[in-house]
Amino acid sequence: KNEVEQSPQNLTAQEGEFITINCSYSVGISALHWLQQHPGGGIVSLFMLSSGKKKHGRLIATINIQEKHSSLHITASHPRDSAVYICAVRRSGGGADGLTFGKGTHLIIQP
Amino acid sequence: NAGVTQTPKFQVLKTGQSMTLQCAQDMNHNSMYWYRQDPGMGLRLIYYSASEGTTDKGEVPNGYNVSRLNKREFSLRLESAAPSQTSVYFCASSVSNRESGYTFGSGTRLTVV
């Protein structure tokens, strides 16, 4: 079983819809990251969370440490939001540095 | 613009050839990472360098070597390329503490034939 699971894998929605992408993890973490990857491949960091909620423009990220679950919400979605959204965690404790990634959610927003 | 620069962006190699992927950051970050991204899988850590002068294996290090040349530069070498190493490679950097953000390079698409 993957340590970081995202759902859904694929999501197609109409412009203006409220979007939710979910991430569950099974390891202890010090932080959770949400990343965006556009066609063409570049990866951009959206949020880093260790507790609570963060908002940036139309994007909102929440995390529930007790339930080991995070959500990324997009309000008033727009075709330019079409991308792959990736959840990644930084493990707590010792061991290798770096992030453990989910497989990503491929989001398409249709006009 | 400040950030992480990777070269080359594209490369085709024949099986058995060697090459080095270059990565440089100008944000004075201590930690640098090499990941590979394959279809249907999340990014996986190949090697990382927590600080200048140190390197450590990640999840999938076999077939690769790395060099942390100085604080700015972290290179990834394929000594004898194999088709299984066909992938997109990303370099990333972070300040280094456990709750710092990451900056990614634009990726290198490598095909081994």
PDB file of C-alpha atoms in Angstrom, chain B:
ATOM      1  CA  ASN B   1      15.159  34.751 -11.906  1.00  0.00           C
ATOM      2  CA  ALA B   2      16.205  32.997  -8.723  1.00  0.00           C
ATOM      3  CA  GLY B   3      15.526  29.298  -8.618  1.00  0.00           C
ATOM      4  CA  VAL B   4      16.767  25.864  -9.610  1.00  0.00           C
ATOM      5  CA  THR B   5      18.330  25.416 -13.047  1.00  0.00           C
ATOM      6  CA  GLN B   6      18.625  22.000 -14.649  1.00  0.00           C
ATOM      7  CA  THR B   7      20.486  21.080 -17.805  1.00  0.00           C
ATOM      8  CA  PRO B   8      19.887  19.587 -20.262  1.00  0.00           C
ATOM      9  CA  LYS B   9      16.103  19.708 -20.741  1.00  0.00           C
ATOM     10  CA  PHE B  10      16.069  16.734 -23.111  1.00  0.00           C
ATOM     11  CA  GLN B  11      18.533  13.930 -23.795  1.00  0.00           C
ATOM     12  CA  VAL B  12      18.548  10.693 -25.747  1.00  0.00           C
ATOM     13  CA  LEU B  13      21.188   8.125 -24.847  1.00  0.00           C
ATOM     14  CA  LYS B  14      22.093   4.730 -26.179  1.00  0.00           C
ATOM     15  CA  THR B  15      22.246   1.854 -23.729  1.00  0.00           C
ATOM     16  CA  GLY B  16      25.634   1.839 -22.026  1.00  0.00           C
ATOM     17  CA  GLN B  17      26.408   5.504 -22.596  1.00  0.00           C
ATOM     18  CA  SER B  18      27.138   7.794 -19.679  1.00  0.00           C
ATOM     19  CA  MET B  19      25.990  11.298 -18.925  1.00  0.00           C
ATOM     20  CA  THR B  20      25.740  13.850 -16.147  1.00  0.00           C
ATOM     21  CA  LEU B  21      22.640  15.881 -15.329  1.00  0.00           C
ATOM     22  CA  GLN B  22      23.500  19.270 -13.903  1.00  0.00           C
ATOM     23  CA  CYS B  23      21.580  21.195 -11.252  1.00  0.00           C
ATOM     24  CA  ALA B  24      22.332  24.582  -9.715  1.00  0.00           C
ATOM     25  CA  GLN B  25      20.407  26.752  -7.257  1.00  0.00           C
ATOM     26  CA  ASP B  26      21.008  30.356  -6.325  1.00  0.00           C
ATOM     27  CA  MET B  27      18.842  30.598  -3.202  1.00  0.00           C
ATOM     28  CA  ASN B  28      21.589  29.640  -0.728  1.00  0.00           C
ATOM     29  CA  HIS B  29      19.685  26.457   0.135  1.00  0.00           C
ATOM     30  CA  ASN B  30      21.513  23.804   2.113  1.00  0.00           C
ATOM     31  CA  SER B  31      19.642  20.711   0.911  1.00  0.00           C
ATOM     32  CA  MET B  32      19.375  19.428  -2.644  1.00  0.00           C
ATOM     33  CA  TYR B  33      17.579  16.418  -4.108  1.00  0.00           C
ATOM     34  CA  TRP B  34      17.276  14.347  -7.254  1.00  0.00           C
ATOM     35  CA  TYR B  35      13.928  12.702  -8.057  1.00  0.00           C
ATOM     36  CA  ARG B  36      12.669  10.668 -10.977  1.00  0.00           C
ATOM     37  CA  GLN B  37       9.097  10.693 -12.252  1.00  0.00           C
ATOM     38  CA  ASP B  38       7.667   7.725 -14.120  1.00  0.00           C
ATOM     39  CA  PRO B  39       4.159   7.306 -15.585  1.00  0.00           C
ATOM     40  CA  GLY B  40       1.640   6.043 -13.039  1.00  0.00           C
ATOM     41  CA  MET B  41       4.031   6.553 -10.136  1.00  0.00           C
ATOM     42  CA  GLY B  42       4.766   9.364  -7.755  1.00  0.00           C
ATOM     43  CA  LEU B  43       8.127  11.074  -7.815  1.00  0.00           C
ATOM     44  CA  ARG B  44      10.785   8.942  -6.163  1.00  0.00           C
ATOM     45  CA  LEU B  45      13.938  10.104  -4.416  1.00  0.00           C
ATOM     46  CA  ILE B  46      17.206   8.975  -6.012  1.00  0.00           C
ATOM     47  CA  TYR B  47      19.812  10.783  -3.905  1.00  0.00           C
ATOM     48  CA  TYR B  48      19.923  13.800  -1.675  1.00  0.00           C
ATOM     49  CA  SER B  49      22.479  16.097  -0.122  1.00  0.00           C
ATOM     50  CA  ALA B  50      21.558  17.557   3.260  1.00  0.00           C
ATOM     51  CA  SER B  51      24.464  19.993   3.157  1.00  0.00           C
ATOM     52  CA  GLU B  52      27.603  20.763   1.193  1.00  0.00           C
ATOM     53  CA  GLY B  53      29.977  17.813   1.359  1.00  0.00           C
ATOM     54  CA  THR B  54      27.373  15.164   2.202  1.00  0.00           C
ATOM     55  CA  THR B  55      25.289  12.875   0.020  1.00  0.00           C
ATOM     56  CA  ASP B  56      22.935  10.012   0.871  1.00  0.00           C
ATOM     57  CA  LYS B  57      20.932   7.397  -0.971  1.00  0.00           C
ATOM     58  CA  GLY B  58      17.219   7.726  -1.403  1.00  0.00           C
ATOM     59  CA  GLU B  59      14.603   5.199  -2.460  1.00  0.00           C
ATOM     60  CA  VAL B  60      15.992   4.278  -5.912  1.00  0.00           C
ATOM     61  CA  PRO B  61      19.779   4.943  -6.028  1.00  0.00           C
ATOM     62  CA  ASN B  62      20.939   1.947  -8.089  1.00  0.00           C
ATOM     63  CA  GLY B  63      22.627   2.939 -11.350  1.00  0.00           C
ATOM     64  CA  TYR B  64      23.262   6.523 -10.275  1.00  0.00           C
ATOM     65  CA  ASN B  65      25.993   8.543  -8.596  1.00  0.00           C
ATOM     66  CA  VAL B  66      25.909  12.110  -7.356  1.00  0.00           C
ATOM     67  CA  SER B  67      28.326  14.898  -6.544  1.00  0.00           C
ATOM     68  CA  ARG B  68      27.679  17.928  -4.378  1.00  0.00           C
ATOM     69  CA  LEU B  69      30.297  20.110  -6.028  1.00  0.00           C
ATOM     70  CA  ASN B  70      29.650  23.112  -3.798  1.00  0.00           C
ATOM     71  CA  LYS B  71      26.664  24.647  -2.055  1.00  0.00           C
ATOM     72  CA  ARG B  72      25.053  25.660  -5.371  1.00  0.00           C
ATOM     73  CA  GLU B  73      25.575  22.576  -7.522  1.00  0.00           C
ATOM     74  CA  PHE B  74      24.387  18.984  -7.278  1.00  0.00           C
ATOM     75  CA  SER B  75      24.967  16.685 -10.256  1.00  0.00           C
ATOM     76  CA  LEU B  76      23.529  13.266 -11.089  1.00  0.00           C
ATOM     77  CA  ARG B  77      25.585  10.811 -13.134  1.00  0.00           C
ATOM     78  CA  LEU B  78      24.480   7.758 -15.051  1.00  0.00           C
ATOM     79  CA  GLU B  79      27.624   5.694 -15.629  1.00  0.00           C
ATOM     80  CA  SER B  80      26.061   3.106 -17.952  1.00  0.00           C
ATOM     81  CA  ALA B  81      22.569   4.070 -19.002  1.00  0.00           C
ATOM     82  CA  ALA B  82      19.833   1.426 -19.199  1.00  0.00           C
ATOM     83  CA  PRO B  83      16.344   1.618 -20.748  1.00  0.00           C
ATOM     84  CA  SER B  84      14.898   1.372 -17.206  1.00  0.00           C
ATOM     85  CA  GLN B  85      16.408   4.791 -16.547  1.00  0.00           C
ATOM     86  CA  THR B  86      14.159   6.411 -19.135  1.00  0.00           C
ATOM     87  CA  SER B  87      12.328   8.949 -17.025  1.00  0.00           C
ATOM     88  CA  VAL B  88      11.869  12.609 -16.215  1.00  0.00           C
ATOM     89  CA  TYR B  89      14.395  13.791 -13.652  1.00  0.00           C
ATOM     90  CA  PHE B  90      13.778  16.668 -11.280  1.00  0.00           C
ATOM     91  CA  CYS B  91      16.245  18.473  -9.099  1.00  0.00           C
ATOM     92  CA  ALA B  92      14.929  20.310  -6.038  1.00  0.00           C
ATOM     93  CA  SER B  93      16.320  22.325  -3.178  1.00  0.00           C
ATOM     94  CA  SER B  94      15.185  23.431   0.262  1.00  0.00           C
ATOM     95  CA  VAL B  95      16.546  25.516   3.092  1.00  0.00           C
ATOM     96  CA  SER B  96      17.045  22.257   4.989  1.00  0.00           C
ATOM     97  CA  ASN B  97      15.005  22.315   8.160  1.00  0.00           C
ATOM     98  CA  ARG B  98      12.097  19.918   8.459  1.00  0.00           C
ATOM     99  CA  GLU B  99       9.446  22.514   7.744  1.00  0.00           C
ATOM    100  CA  SER B 100      10.830  24.389   4.768  1.00  0.00           C
ATOM    101  CA  GLY B 101       9.399  24.602   1.302  1.00  0.00           C
ATOM    102  CA  TYR B 102      10.870  23.131  -1.838  1.00  0.00           C
ATOM    103  CA  THR B 103      11.839  24.682  -5.164  1.00  0.00           C
ATOM    104  CA  PHE B 104      11.940  22.408  -8.200  1.00  0.00           C
ATOM    105  CA  GLY B 105      13.852  22.632 -11.433  1.00  0.00           C
ATOM    106  CA  SER B 106      12.023  22.361 -14.750  1.00  0.00           C
ATOM    107  CA  GLY B 107      13.032  18.749 -15.306  1.00  0.00           C
ATOM    108  CA  THR B 108      15.174  16.709 -17.699  1.00  0.00           C
ATOM    109  CA  ARG B 109      13.414  14.264 -19.998  1.00  0.00           C
ATOM    110  CA  LEU B 110      15.820  11.369 -20.572  1.00  0.00           C
ATOM    111  CA  THR B 111      15.247   8.560 -23.051  1.00  0.00           C
ATOM    112  CA  VAL B 112      17.572   5.555 -23.149  1.00  0.00           C
ATOM    113  CA  VAL B 113      17.286   3.454 -26.305  1.00  0.00           C
TER     114      VAL B 113
END
